[in-house]
mmCIF file of C-alpha atoms in Angstrom:
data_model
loop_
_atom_site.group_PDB
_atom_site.id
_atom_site.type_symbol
_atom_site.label_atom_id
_atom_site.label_comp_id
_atom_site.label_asym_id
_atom_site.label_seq_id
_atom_site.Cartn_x
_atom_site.Cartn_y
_atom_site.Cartn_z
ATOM 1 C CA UNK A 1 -51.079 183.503 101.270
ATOM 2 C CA UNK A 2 -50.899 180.807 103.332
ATOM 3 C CA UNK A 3 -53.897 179.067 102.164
ATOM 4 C CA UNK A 4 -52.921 179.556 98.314
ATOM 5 C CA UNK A 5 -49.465 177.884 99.924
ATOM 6 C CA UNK A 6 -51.561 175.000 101.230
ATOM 7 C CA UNK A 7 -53.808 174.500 97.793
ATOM 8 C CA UNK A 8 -50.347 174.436 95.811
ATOM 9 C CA UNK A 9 -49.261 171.827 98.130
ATOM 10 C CA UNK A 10 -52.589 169.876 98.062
ATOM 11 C CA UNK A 11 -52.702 170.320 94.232
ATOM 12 C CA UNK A 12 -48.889 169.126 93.937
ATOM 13 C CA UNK A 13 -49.451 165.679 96.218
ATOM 14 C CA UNK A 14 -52.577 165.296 94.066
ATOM 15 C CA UNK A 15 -50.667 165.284 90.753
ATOM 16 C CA UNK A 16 -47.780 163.203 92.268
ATOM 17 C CA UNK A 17 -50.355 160.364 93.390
ATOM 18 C CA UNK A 18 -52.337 160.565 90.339
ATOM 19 C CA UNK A 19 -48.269 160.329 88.832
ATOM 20 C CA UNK A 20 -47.745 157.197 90.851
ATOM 21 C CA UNK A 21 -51.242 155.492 90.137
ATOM 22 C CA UNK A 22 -50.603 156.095 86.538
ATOM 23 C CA UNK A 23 -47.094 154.212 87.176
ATOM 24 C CA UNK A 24 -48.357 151.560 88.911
ATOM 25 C CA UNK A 25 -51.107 151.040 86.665
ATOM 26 C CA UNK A 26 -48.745 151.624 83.115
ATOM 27 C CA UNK A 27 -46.647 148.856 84.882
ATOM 28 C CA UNK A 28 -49.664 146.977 85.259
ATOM 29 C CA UNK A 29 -51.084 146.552 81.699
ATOM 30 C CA UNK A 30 -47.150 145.773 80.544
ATOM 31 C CA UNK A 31 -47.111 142.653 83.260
ATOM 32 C CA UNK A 32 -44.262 143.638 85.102
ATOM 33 C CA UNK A 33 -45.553 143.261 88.821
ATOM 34 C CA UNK A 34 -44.942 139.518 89.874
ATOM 35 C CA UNK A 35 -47.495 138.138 92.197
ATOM 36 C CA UNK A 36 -45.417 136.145 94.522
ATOM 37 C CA UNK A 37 -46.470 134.131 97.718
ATOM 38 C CA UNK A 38 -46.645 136.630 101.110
ATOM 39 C CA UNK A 39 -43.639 135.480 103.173
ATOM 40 C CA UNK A 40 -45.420 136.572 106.343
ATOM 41 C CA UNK A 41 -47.507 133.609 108.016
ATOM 42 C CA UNK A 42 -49.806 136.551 109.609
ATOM 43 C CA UNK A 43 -50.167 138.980 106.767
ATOM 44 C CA UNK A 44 -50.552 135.657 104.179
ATOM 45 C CA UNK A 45 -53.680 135.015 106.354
ATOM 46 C CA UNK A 46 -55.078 138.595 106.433
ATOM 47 C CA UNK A 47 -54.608 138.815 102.734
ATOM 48 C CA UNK A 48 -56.785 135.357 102.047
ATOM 49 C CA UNK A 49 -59.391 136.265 104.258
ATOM 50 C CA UNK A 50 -59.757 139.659 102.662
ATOM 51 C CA UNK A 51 -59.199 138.526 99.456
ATOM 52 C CA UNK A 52 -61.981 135.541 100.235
ATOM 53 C CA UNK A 53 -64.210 138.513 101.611
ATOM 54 C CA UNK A 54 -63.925 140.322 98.388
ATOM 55 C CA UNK A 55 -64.793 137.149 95.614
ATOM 56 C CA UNK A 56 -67.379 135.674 97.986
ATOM 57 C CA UNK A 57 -68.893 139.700 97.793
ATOM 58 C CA UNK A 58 -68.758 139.654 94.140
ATOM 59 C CA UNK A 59 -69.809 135.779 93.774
ATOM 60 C CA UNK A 60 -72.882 137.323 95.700
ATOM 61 C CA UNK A 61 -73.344 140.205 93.120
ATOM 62 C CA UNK A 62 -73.297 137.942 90.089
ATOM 63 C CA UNK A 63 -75.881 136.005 91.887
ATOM 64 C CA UNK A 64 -78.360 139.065 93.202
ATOM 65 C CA UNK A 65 -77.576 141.633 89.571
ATOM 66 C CA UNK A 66 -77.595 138.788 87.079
ATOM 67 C CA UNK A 67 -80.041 135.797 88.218
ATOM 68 C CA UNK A 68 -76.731 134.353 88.107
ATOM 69 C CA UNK A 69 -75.719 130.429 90.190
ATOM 70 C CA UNK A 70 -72.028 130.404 91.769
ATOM 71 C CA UNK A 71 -70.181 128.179 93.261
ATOM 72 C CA UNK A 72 -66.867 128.518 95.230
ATOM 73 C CA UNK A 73 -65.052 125.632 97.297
ATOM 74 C CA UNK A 74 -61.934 126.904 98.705
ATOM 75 C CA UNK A 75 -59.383 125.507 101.301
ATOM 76 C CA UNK A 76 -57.133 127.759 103.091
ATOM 77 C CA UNK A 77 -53.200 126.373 103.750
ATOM 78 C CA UNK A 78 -54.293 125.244 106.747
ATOM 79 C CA UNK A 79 -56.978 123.015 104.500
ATOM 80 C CA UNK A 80 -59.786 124.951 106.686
ATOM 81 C CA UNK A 81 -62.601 125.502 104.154
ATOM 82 C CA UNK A 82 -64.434 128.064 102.731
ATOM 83 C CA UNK A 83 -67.547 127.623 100.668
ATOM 84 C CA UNK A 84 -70.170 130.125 98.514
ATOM 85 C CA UNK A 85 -73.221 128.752 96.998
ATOM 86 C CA UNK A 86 -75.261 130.924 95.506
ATOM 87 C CA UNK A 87 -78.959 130.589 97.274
ATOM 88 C CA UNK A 88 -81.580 128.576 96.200
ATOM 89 C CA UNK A 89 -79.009 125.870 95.210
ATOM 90 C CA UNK A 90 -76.918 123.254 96.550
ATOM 91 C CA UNK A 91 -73.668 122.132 95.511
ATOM 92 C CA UNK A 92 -74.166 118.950 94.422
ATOM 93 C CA UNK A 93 -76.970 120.707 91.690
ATOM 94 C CA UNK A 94 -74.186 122.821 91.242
ATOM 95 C CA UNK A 95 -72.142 119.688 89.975
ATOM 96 C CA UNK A 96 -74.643 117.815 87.984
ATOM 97 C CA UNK A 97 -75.259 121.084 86.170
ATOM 98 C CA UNK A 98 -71.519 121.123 85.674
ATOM 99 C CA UNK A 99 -71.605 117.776 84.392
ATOM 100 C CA UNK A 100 -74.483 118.167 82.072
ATOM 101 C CA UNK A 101 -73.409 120.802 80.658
ATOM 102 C CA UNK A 102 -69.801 119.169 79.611
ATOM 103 C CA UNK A 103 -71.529 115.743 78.779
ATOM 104 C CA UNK A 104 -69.197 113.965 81.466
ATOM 105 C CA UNK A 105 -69.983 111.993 84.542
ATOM 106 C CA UNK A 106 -67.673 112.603 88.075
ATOM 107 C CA UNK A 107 -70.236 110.615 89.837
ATOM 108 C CA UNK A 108 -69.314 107.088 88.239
ATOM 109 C CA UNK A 109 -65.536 106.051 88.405
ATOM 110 C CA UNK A 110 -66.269 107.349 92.086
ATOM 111 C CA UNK A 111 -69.099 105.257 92.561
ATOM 112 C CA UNK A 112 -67.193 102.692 91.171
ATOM 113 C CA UNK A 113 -64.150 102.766 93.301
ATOM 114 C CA UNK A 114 -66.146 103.552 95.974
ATOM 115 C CA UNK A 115 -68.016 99.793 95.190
ATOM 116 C CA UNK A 116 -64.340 98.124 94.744
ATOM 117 C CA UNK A 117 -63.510 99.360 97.602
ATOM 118 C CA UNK A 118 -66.562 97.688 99.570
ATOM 119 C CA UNK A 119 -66.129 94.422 97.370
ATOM 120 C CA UNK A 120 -62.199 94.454 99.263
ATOM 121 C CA UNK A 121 -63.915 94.936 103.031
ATOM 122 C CA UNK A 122 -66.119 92.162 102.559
ATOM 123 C CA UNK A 123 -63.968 89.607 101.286
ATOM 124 C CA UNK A 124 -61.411 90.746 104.471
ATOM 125 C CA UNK A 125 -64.494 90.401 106.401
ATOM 126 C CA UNK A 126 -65.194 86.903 105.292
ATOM 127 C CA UNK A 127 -61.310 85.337 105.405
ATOM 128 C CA UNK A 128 -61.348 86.882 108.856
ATOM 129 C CA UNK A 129 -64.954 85.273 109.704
ATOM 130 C CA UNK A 130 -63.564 82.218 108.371
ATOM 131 C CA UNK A 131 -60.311 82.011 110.077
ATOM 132 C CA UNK A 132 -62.088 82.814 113.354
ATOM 133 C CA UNK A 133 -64.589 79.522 112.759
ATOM 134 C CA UNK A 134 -61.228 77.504 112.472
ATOM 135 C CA UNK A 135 -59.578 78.931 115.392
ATOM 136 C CA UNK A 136 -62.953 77.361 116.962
ATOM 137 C CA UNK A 137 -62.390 73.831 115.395
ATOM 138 C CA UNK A 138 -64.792 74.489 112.516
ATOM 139 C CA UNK A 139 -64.671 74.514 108.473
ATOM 140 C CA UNK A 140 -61.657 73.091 108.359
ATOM 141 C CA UNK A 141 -62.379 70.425 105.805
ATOM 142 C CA UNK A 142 -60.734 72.030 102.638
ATOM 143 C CA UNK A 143 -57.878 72.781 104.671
ATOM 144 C CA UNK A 144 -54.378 70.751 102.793
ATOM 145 C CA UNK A 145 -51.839 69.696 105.677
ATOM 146 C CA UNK A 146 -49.417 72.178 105.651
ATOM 147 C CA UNK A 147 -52.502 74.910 106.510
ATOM 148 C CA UNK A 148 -53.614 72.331 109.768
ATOM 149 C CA UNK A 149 -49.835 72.170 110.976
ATOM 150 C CA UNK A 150 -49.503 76.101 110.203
ATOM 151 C CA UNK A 151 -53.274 76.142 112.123
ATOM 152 C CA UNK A 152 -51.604 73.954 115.107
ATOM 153 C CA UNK A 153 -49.059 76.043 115.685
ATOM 154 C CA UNK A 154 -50.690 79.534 115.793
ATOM 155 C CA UNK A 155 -53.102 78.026 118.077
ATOM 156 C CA UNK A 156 -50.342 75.995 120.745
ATOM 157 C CA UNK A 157 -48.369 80.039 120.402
ATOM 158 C CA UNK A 158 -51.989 81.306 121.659
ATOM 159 C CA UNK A 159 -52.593 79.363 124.314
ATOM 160 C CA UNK A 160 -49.181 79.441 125.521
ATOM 161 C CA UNK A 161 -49.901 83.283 125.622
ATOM 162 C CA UNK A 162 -53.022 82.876 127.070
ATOM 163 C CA UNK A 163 -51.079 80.511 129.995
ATOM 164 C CA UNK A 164 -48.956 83.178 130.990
ATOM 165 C CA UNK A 165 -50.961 85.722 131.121
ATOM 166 C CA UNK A 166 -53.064 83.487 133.294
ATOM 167 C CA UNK A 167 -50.120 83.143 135.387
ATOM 168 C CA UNK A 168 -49.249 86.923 135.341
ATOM 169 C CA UNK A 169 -52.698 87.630 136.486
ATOM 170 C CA UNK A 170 -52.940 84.905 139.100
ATOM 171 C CA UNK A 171 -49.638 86.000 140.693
ATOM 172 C CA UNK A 172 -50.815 89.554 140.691
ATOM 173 C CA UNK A 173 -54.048 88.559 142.938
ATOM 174 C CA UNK A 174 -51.508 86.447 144.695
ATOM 175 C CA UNK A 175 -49.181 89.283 145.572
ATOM 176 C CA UNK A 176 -52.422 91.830 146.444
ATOM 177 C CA UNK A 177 -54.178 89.303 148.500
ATOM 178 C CA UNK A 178 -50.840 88.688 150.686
ATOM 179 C CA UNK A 179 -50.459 92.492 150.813
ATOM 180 C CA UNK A 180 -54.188 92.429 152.055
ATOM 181 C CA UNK A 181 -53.381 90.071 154.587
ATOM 182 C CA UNK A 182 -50.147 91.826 155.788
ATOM 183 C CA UNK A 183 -52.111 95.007 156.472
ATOM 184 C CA UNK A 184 -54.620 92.959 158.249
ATOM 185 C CA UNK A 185 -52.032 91.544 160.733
ATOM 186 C CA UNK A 186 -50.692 95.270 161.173
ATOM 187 C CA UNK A 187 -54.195 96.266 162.175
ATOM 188 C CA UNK A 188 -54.458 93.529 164.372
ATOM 189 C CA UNK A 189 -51.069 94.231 165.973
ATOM 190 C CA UNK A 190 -52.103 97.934 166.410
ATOM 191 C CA UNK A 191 -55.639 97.100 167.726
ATOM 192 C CA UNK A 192 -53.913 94.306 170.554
ATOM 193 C CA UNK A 193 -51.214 97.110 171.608
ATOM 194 C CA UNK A 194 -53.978 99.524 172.044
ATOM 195 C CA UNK A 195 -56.347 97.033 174.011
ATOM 196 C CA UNK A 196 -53.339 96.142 176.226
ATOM 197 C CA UNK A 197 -52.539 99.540 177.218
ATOM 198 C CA UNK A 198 -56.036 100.103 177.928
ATOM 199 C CA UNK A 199 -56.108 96.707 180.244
ATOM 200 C CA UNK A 200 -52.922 98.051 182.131
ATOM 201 C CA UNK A 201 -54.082 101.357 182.780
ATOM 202 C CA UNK A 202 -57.746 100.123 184.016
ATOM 203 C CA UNK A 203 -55.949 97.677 186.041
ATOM 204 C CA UNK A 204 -53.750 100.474 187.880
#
């Protein structure tokens, strides 16, 4: 009796799980469950990395069951990524494939930038190669007057600066060296106190 009571009750959690999974599932096809961002800092990163274990698991299936090539880039919210690339591939074939295959080119306006970019470093480079040779008296011949007098200036401010810092650095060897020589005079002191106590004792 007591095992038909347990295969009732076994039967009866069966049917109302199978009742629930139906529910969940009939709730499912009509697109009521909302998939909403996990509140929880710790069980939002359990989810991702189980959720990354699962489509890097079936990126690897594709790849091994149908000869297929995958790709998958992926940053976590704390930007740490996460990358599957299917073997025998790299990602950057995994681009150009990408690119052949919708007639574009990524590769390009980046190069391009990348090129303005440079073109903006070296002409920096070259007004700040140039404004050093003036600083040193040189290539100053298409210079107008109000650029000399502007030239002037800066450089009377810099060597004022570089006066008193001289200063600042001489009075600091100043005020070591004197504390130098007042430690020396304290030795001394010590050293003639101890000699003349020696003296008077031998001399008793």
């Amino acid at each position: 009796m007591l095992q038909s009571q347990l295969r009732r009750s076994s039967t009866k959690n069966r049917d109302r799980d199978q009742s629930r999974e139906e529910i969940e599932q009939d709730v499912m096809a009509r697109g009521k469950i909302q998939i909403r961002r996990i509140e929880n800092a710790t069980n939002r990163q359990v989810t991702y990395s189980k959720r990354r274990t699962g489509l890097f698991k079936k990126a690897n299936e594709l790849t091994v069951l149908c000869d297929a090539k995958v790709s998958i880039i992926m940053f976590s919210n704390t930007s740490k990524l996460h990358e599957f690339i299917s073997p025998n591939t790299t990602t950057k074939q995994m681009y150009d494939a990408y690119q052949n295959a919708l007639g574009t080119d990524i590769w390009t306006s980046h190069y391009a930038k990348m090129q303005e970019d440079l073109e903006k470093l070296r002409e920096a480079n070259r007004q700040l190669q140039k404004e050093i040779r003036r600083r040193m008296g040189y290539c100053m011949e298409d210079m107008n007057m109000e650029e000399l007098v502007f030239l002037q200036h800066d450089i009377e401010n810099a060597v004022t600066n570089i006066r008193e810092r001289k200063y600042k650095v001489l009075a600091n060897q100043i005020d070591t060296t004197k504390k130098k020589v007042r430690n020396g005079e304290g030795i001394h002191r010590s050293l003639m106190q101890a000699f003349v106590s020696v003296a008077q004792h031998s001399f008793f």
